[in-house]
CSV table of C-alpha atoms in Angstrom, one decimal:
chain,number,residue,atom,x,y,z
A,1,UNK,CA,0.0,0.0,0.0
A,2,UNK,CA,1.5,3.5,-1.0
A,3,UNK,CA,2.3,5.6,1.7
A,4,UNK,CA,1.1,9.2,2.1
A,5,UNK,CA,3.1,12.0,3.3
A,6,UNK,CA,1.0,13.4,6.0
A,7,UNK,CA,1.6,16.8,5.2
A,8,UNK,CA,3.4,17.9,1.6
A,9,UNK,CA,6.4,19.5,3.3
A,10,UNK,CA,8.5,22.1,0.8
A,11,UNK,CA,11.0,19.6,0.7
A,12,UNK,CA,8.5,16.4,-0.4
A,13,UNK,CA,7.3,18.9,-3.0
A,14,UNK,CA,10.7,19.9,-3.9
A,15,UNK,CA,12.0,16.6,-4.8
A,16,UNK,CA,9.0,15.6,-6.8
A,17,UNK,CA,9.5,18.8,-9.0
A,18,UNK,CA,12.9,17.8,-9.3
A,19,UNK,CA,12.3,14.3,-10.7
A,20,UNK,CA,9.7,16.0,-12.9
A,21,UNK,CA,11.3,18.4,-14.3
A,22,UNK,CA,15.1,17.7,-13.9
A,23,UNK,CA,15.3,14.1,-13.9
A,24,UNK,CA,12.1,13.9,-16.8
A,25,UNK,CA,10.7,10.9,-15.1
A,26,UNK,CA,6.8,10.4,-15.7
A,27,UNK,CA,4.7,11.2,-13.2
A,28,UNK,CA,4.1,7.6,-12.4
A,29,UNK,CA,7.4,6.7,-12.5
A,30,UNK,CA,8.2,9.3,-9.0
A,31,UNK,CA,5.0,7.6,-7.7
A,32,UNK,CA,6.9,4.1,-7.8
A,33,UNK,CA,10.0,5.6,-7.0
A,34,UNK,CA,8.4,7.6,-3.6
A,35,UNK,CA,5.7,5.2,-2.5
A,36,UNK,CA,2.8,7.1,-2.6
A,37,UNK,CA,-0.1,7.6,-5.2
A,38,UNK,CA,0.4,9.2,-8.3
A,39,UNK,CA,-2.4,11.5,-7.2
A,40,UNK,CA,-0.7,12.8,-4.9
A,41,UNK,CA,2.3,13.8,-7.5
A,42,UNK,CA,0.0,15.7,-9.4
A,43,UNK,CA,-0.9,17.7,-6.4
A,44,UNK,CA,2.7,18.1,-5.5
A,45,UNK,CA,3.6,19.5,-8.6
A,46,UNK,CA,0.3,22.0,-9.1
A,47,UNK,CA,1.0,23.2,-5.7
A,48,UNK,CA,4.6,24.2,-6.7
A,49,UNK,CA,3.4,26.2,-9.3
A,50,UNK,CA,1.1,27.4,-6.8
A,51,UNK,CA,4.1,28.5,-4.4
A,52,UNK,CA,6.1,29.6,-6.9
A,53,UNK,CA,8.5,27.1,-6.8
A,54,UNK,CA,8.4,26.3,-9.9
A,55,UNK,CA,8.1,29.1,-13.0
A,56,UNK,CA,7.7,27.9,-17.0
A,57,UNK,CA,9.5,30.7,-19.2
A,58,UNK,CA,9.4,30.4,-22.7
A,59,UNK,CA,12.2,31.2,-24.9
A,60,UNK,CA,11.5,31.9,-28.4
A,61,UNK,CA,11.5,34.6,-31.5
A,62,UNK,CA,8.1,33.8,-32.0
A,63,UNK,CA,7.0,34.2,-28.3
A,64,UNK,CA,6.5,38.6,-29.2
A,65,UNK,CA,4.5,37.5,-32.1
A,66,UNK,CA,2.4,35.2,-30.4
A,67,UNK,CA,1.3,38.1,-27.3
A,68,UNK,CA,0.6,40.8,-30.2
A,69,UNK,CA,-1.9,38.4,-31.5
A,70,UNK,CA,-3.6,37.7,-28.2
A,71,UNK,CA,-3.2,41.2,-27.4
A,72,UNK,CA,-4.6,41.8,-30.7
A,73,UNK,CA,-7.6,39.5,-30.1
A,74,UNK,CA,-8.4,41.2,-26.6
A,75,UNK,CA,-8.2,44.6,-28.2
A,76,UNK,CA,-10.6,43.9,-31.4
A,77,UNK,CA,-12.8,41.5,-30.0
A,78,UNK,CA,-11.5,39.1,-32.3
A,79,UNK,CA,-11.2,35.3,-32.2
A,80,UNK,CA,-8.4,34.7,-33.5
A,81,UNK,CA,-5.1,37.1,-34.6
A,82,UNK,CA,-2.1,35.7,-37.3
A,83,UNK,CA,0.4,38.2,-37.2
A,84,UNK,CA,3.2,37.8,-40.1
A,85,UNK,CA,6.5,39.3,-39.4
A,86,UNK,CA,7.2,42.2,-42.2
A,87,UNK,CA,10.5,43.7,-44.0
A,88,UNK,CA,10.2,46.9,-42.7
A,89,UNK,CA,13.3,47.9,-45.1
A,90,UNK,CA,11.4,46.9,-48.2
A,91,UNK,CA,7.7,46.9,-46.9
A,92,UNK,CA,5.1,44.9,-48.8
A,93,UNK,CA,1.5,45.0,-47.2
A,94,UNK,CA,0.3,41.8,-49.6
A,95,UNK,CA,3.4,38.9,-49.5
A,96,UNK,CA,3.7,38.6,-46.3
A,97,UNK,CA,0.1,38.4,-45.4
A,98,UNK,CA,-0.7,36.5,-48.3
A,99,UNK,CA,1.8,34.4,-47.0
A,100,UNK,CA,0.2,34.1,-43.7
A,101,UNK,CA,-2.9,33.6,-45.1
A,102,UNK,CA,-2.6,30.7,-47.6
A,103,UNK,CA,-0.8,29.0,-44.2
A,104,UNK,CA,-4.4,29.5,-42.5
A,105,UNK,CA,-6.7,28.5,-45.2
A,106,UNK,CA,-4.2,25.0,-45.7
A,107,UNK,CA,-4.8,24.5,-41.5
A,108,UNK,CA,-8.5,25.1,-42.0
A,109,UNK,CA,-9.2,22.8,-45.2
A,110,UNK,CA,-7.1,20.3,-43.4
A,111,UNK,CA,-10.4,20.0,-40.7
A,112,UNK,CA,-13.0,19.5,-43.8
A,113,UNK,CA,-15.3,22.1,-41.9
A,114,UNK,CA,-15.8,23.7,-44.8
A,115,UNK,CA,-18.1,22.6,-48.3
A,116,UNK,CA,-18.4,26.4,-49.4
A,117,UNK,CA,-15.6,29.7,-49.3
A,118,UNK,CA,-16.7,32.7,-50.6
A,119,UNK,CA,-14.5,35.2,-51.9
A,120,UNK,CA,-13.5,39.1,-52.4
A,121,UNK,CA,-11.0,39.9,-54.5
A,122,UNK,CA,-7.9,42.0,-54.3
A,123,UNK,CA,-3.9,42.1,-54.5
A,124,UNK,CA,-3.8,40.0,-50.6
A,125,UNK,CA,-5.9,37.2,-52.2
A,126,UNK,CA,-3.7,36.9,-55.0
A,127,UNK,CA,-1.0,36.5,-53.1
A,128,UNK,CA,-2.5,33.9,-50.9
A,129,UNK,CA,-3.1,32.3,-54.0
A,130,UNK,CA,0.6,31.9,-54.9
A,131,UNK,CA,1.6,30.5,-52.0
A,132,UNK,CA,-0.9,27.8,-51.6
A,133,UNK,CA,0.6,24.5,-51.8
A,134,UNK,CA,-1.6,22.5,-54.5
A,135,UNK,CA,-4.0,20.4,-52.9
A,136,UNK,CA,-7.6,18.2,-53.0
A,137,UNK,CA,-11.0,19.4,-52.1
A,138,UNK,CA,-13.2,18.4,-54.6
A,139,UNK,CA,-16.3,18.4,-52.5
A,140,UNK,CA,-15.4,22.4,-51.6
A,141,UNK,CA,-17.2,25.0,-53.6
A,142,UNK,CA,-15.5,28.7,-54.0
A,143,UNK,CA,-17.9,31.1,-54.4
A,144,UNK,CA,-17.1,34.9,-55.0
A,145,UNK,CA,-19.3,37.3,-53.6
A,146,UNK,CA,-18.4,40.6,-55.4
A,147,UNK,CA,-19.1,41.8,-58.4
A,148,UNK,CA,-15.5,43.2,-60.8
A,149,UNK,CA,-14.0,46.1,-62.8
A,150,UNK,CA,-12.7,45.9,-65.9
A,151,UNK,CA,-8.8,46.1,-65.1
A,152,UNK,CA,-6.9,43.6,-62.9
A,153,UNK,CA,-8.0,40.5,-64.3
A,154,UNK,CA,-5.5,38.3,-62.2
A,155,UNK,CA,-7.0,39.8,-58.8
A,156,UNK,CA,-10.3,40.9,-60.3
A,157,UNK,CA,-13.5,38.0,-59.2
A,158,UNK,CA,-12.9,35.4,-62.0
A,159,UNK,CA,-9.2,35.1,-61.4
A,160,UNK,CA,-9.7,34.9,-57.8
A,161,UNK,CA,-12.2,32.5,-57.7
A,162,UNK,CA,-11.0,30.5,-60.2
A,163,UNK,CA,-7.1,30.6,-58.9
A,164,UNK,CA,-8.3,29.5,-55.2
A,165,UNK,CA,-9.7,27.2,-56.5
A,166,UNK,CA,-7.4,25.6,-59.2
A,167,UNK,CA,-5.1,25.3,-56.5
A,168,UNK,CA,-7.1,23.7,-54.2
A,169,UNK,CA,-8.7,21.3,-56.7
A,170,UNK,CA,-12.3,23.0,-56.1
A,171,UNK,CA,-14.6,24.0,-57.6
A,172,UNK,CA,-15.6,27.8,-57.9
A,173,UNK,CA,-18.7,29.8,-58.9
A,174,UNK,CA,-18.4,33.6,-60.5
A,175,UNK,CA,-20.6,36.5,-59.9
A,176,UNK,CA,-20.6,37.6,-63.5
A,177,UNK,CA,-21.6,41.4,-63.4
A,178,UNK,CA,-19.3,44.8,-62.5
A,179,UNK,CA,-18.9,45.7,-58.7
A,180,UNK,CA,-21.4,48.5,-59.5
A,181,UNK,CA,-24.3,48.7,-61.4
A,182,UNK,CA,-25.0,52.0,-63.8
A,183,UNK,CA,-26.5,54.9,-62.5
A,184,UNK,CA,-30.6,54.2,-63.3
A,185,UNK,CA,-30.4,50.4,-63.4
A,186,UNK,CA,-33.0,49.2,-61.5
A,187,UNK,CA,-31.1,46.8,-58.6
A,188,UNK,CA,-34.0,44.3,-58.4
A,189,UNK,CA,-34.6,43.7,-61.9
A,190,UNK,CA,-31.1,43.1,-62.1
A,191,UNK,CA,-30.6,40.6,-59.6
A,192,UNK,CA,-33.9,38.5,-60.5
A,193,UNK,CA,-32.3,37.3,-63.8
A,194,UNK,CA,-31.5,33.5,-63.1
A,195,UNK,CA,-27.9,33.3,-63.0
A,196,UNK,CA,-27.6,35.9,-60.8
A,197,UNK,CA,-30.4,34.8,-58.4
A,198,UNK,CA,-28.9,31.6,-58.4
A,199,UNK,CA,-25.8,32.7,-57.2
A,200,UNK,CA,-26.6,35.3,-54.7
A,201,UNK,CA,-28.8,31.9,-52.9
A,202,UNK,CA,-25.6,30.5,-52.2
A,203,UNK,CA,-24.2,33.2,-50.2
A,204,UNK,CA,-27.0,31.8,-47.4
A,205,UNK,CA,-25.2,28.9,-47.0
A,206,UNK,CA,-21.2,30.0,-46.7
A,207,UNK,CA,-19.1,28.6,-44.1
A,208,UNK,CA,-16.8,31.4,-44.3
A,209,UNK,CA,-15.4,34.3,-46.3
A,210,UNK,CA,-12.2,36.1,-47.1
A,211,UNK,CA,-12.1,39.5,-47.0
A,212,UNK,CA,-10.2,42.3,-48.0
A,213,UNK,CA,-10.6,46.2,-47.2
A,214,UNK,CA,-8.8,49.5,-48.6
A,215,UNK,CA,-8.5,53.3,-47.7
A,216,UNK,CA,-10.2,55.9,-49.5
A,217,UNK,CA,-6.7,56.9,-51.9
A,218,UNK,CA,-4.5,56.1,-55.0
A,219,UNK,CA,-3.4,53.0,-52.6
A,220,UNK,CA,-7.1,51.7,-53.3
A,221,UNK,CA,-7.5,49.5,-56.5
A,222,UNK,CA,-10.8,49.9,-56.1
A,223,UNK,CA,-10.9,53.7,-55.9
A,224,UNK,CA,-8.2,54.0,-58.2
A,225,UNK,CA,-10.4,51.7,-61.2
A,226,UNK,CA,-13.9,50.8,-60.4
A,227,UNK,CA,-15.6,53.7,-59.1
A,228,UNK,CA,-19.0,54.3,-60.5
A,229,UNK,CA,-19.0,57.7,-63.1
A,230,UNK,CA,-19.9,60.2,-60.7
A,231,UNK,CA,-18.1,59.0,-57.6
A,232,UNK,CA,-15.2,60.8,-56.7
A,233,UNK,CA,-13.0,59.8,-53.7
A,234,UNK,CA,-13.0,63.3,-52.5
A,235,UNK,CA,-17.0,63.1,-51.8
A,236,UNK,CA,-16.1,59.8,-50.1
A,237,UNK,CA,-14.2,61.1,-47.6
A,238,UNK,CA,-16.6,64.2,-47.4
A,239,UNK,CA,-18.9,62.0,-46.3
A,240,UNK,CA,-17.1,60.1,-43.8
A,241,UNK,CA,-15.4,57.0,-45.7
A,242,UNK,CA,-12.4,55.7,-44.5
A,243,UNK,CA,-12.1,52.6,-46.6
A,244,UNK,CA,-14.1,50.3,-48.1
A,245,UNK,CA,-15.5,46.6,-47.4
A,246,UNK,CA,-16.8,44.4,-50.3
A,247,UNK,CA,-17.2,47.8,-52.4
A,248,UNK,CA,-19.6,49.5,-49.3
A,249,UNK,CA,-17.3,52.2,-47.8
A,250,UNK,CA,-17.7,52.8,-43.8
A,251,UNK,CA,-17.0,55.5,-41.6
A,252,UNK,CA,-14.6,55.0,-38.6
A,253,UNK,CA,-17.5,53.2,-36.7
A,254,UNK,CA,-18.4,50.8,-39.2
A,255,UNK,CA,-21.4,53.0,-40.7
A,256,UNK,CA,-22.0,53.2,-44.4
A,257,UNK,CA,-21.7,56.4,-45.6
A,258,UNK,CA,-23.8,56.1,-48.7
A,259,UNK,CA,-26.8,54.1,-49.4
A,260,UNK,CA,-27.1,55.1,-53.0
A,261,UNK,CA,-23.5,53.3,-53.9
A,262,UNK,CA,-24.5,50.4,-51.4
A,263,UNK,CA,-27.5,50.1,-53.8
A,264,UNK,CA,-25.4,50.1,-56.7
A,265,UNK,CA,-22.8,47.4,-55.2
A,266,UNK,CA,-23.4,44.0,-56.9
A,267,UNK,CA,-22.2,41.4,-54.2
A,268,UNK,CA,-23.0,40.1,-50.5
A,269,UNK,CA,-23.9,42.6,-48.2
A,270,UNK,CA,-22.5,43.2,-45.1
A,271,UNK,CA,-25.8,42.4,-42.9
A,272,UNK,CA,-25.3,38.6,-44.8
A,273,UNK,CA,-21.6,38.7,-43.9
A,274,UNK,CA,-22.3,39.2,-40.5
A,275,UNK,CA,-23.9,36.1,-40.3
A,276,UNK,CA,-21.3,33.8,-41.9
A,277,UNK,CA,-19.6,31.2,-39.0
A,278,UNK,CA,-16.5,31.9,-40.2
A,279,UNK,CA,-15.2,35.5,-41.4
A,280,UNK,CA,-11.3,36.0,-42.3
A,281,UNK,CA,-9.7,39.5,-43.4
A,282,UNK,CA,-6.6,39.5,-44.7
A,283,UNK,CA,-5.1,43.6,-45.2
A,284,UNK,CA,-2.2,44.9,-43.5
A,285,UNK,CA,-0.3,48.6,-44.1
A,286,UNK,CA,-0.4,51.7,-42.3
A,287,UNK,CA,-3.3,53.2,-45.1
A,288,UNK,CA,-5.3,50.4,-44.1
A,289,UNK,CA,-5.5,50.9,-39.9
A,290,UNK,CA,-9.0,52.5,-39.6
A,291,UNK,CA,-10.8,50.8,-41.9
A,292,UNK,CA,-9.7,47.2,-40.4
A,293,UNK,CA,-10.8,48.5,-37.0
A,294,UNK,CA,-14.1,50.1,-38.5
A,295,UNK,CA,-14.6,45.9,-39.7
A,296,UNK,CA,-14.2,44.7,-36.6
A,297,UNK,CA,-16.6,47.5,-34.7
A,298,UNK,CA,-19.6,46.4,-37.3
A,299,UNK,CA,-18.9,43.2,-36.7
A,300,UNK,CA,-17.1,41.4,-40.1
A,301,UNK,CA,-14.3,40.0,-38.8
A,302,UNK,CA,-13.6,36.9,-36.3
A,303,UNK,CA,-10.0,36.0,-37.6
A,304,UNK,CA,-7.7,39.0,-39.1
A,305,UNK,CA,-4.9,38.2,-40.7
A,306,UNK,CA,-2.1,40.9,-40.6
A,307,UNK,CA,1.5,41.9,-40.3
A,308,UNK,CA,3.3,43.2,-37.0
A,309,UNK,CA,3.6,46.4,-38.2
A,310,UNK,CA,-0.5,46.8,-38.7
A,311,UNK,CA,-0.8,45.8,-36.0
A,312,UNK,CA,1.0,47.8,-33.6
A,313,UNK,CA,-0.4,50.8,-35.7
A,314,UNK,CA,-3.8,49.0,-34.7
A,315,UNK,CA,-3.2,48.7,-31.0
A,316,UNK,CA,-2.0,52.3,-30.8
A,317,UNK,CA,-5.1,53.8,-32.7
A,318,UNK,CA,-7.2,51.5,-30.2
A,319,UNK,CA,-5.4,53.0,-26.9
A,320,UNK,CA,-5.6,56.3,-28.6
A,321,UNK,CA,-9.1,56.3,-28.8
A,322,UNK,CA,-9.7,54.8,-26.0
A,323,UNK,CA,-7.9,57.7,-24.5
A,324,UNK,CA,-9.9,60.1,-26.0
A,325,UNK,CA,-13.1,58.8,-25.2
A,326,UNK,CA,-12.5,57.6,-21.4
């Protein structure tokens, strides 16, 4: 019968840690070796850590990486942060978070959660795209949810939805029609023909999106090639945009600034992303620090995917305002 130490002296605790830890003897193993239950180990060695006896540090490069993303997560409300590390001597806001990205997406189609991925478009994407490793998912459906321009083909709708899913060995679905509509086109009528109708159904039933997002400048693709005659991005900004998401542009809390373009955007809306289990945005870049934190406010983001140097940018502008308003 295994003998119990009637009370678990700092010495009897000692000597267990060090066979634990020192000696890397299983925690049956110092039960054998002492005589007593391996209960009674376990409690030995949680009531170190307790004391203080014993202290777990963890050296690594990563380890500053890994608390800006749960710093990240507290500060945005966010699920879950992936933080790349950029060049800061030659900074690229797409390759390195592209990068990041196609790492994600390979973890999460490893699961088989997902049957159906819709997709924005955009320069990120692209270069998710060229880092995927090739792979098989033929029972997963890419479906992309915004309409395109007529420049850009490579990172325009088809090419993204079709180069996700070439590489993946998917198979994708294309919202055939420009980002926006022409100004006295009549939104429903447009939307009821069949192809279209079909398509926008399936955004009901996504289990979860990429997104991308852009300032209001010449940094934008978006601003730069497909805004609709009449829109200029100085009566953006005059009405409050500080980026865009999925062609709607937002205000710094996550309002649209314009219902008239919204009514002219051909893709998901942001009240159906919302409602998508799973919602991944991939932007990083100075340019693109309010608008990301305007997505999260409204609500479109669970998992961002970033660089570190966003994201210190992004955990300054949220002390910063939370400065100003408290």
């Amino acid at each position: 019968m295994a003998r119990e130490p009637i009370e678990e002296s700092d010495a009897f605790v000692t000597e267990i840690c060090w066979h634990y830890y020192v000696n890397e003897m299983t925690q049956a193993e110092i039960a054998r070796l002492l005589d007593v239950t391996r209960l009674r180990v376990n409690q030995a060695i949680q009531r170190a850590k307790t004391l203080g006896f014993v202290k777990i540090q963890i050296e690594s490069p990563f380890l500053p990486r890994i608390e800006l993303q749960e710093e990240l997560k507290s500060c945005l409300g966010l699920k879950r942060a992936v933080i790349s590390p950029s060049n800061e001597a030659d900074y690229d806001y797409h390759k390195s978070v592209g990068a990041a990205l196609a790492a994600l997406l390979t973890e999460r189609l490893a699961t088989g959660d997902w049957k159906s991925l819709g997709v924005s478009w955009g320069l990120t994407l692209d270069s998710a795209i060229r880092k995927l490793p090739r792979q098989s998912h033929p029972d997963l459906e890419v479906v992309s949810i915004l309409g395109g321009t007529a420049k850009g083909s490579t990172l325009n709708s088809f090419g993204i939805a079709s180069g996700f899913a070439n590489v993946l060995g998917a198979r994708y679905s294309v919202l055939t029609a420009p980002i926006y509509l022409s100004e006295g086109i009549d939104r429903e009528v447009f939307l009821s023909q069949y192809a279209l109708k079909e398509h926008f159904e399936k955004f009901a039933s996504l289990d979860a999106v990429l997104l991308t997002c852009s300032n209001v400048s010449e940094k934008s693709f978006l601003v730069e090639h497909g805004l609709p005659q009449g829109l200029s991005p100085e009566a953006l900004i005059d009405a409050g945009a500080i980026g865009d998401v999925l062609g709607k542009f937002l205000d710094r809390d996550g309002r649209s600034v314009s219902a008239q373009v919204d009514n002219r955007t051909v893709g998901m809306s942001l009240e159906d992303v919302i409602e998508v289990p799973e919602k991944i945005m991939a932007a990083a870049g100075p340019h693109k620090v309010e608008i990301l934190k305007a997505a999260c406010q409204r609500g479109l983001v669970d998992t961002l995917v970033t660089d570190d140097t966003t994201a210190r940018l992004l955990l300054k502008s949220v002390a910063k305002q939370s400065t100003a308003t408290g």
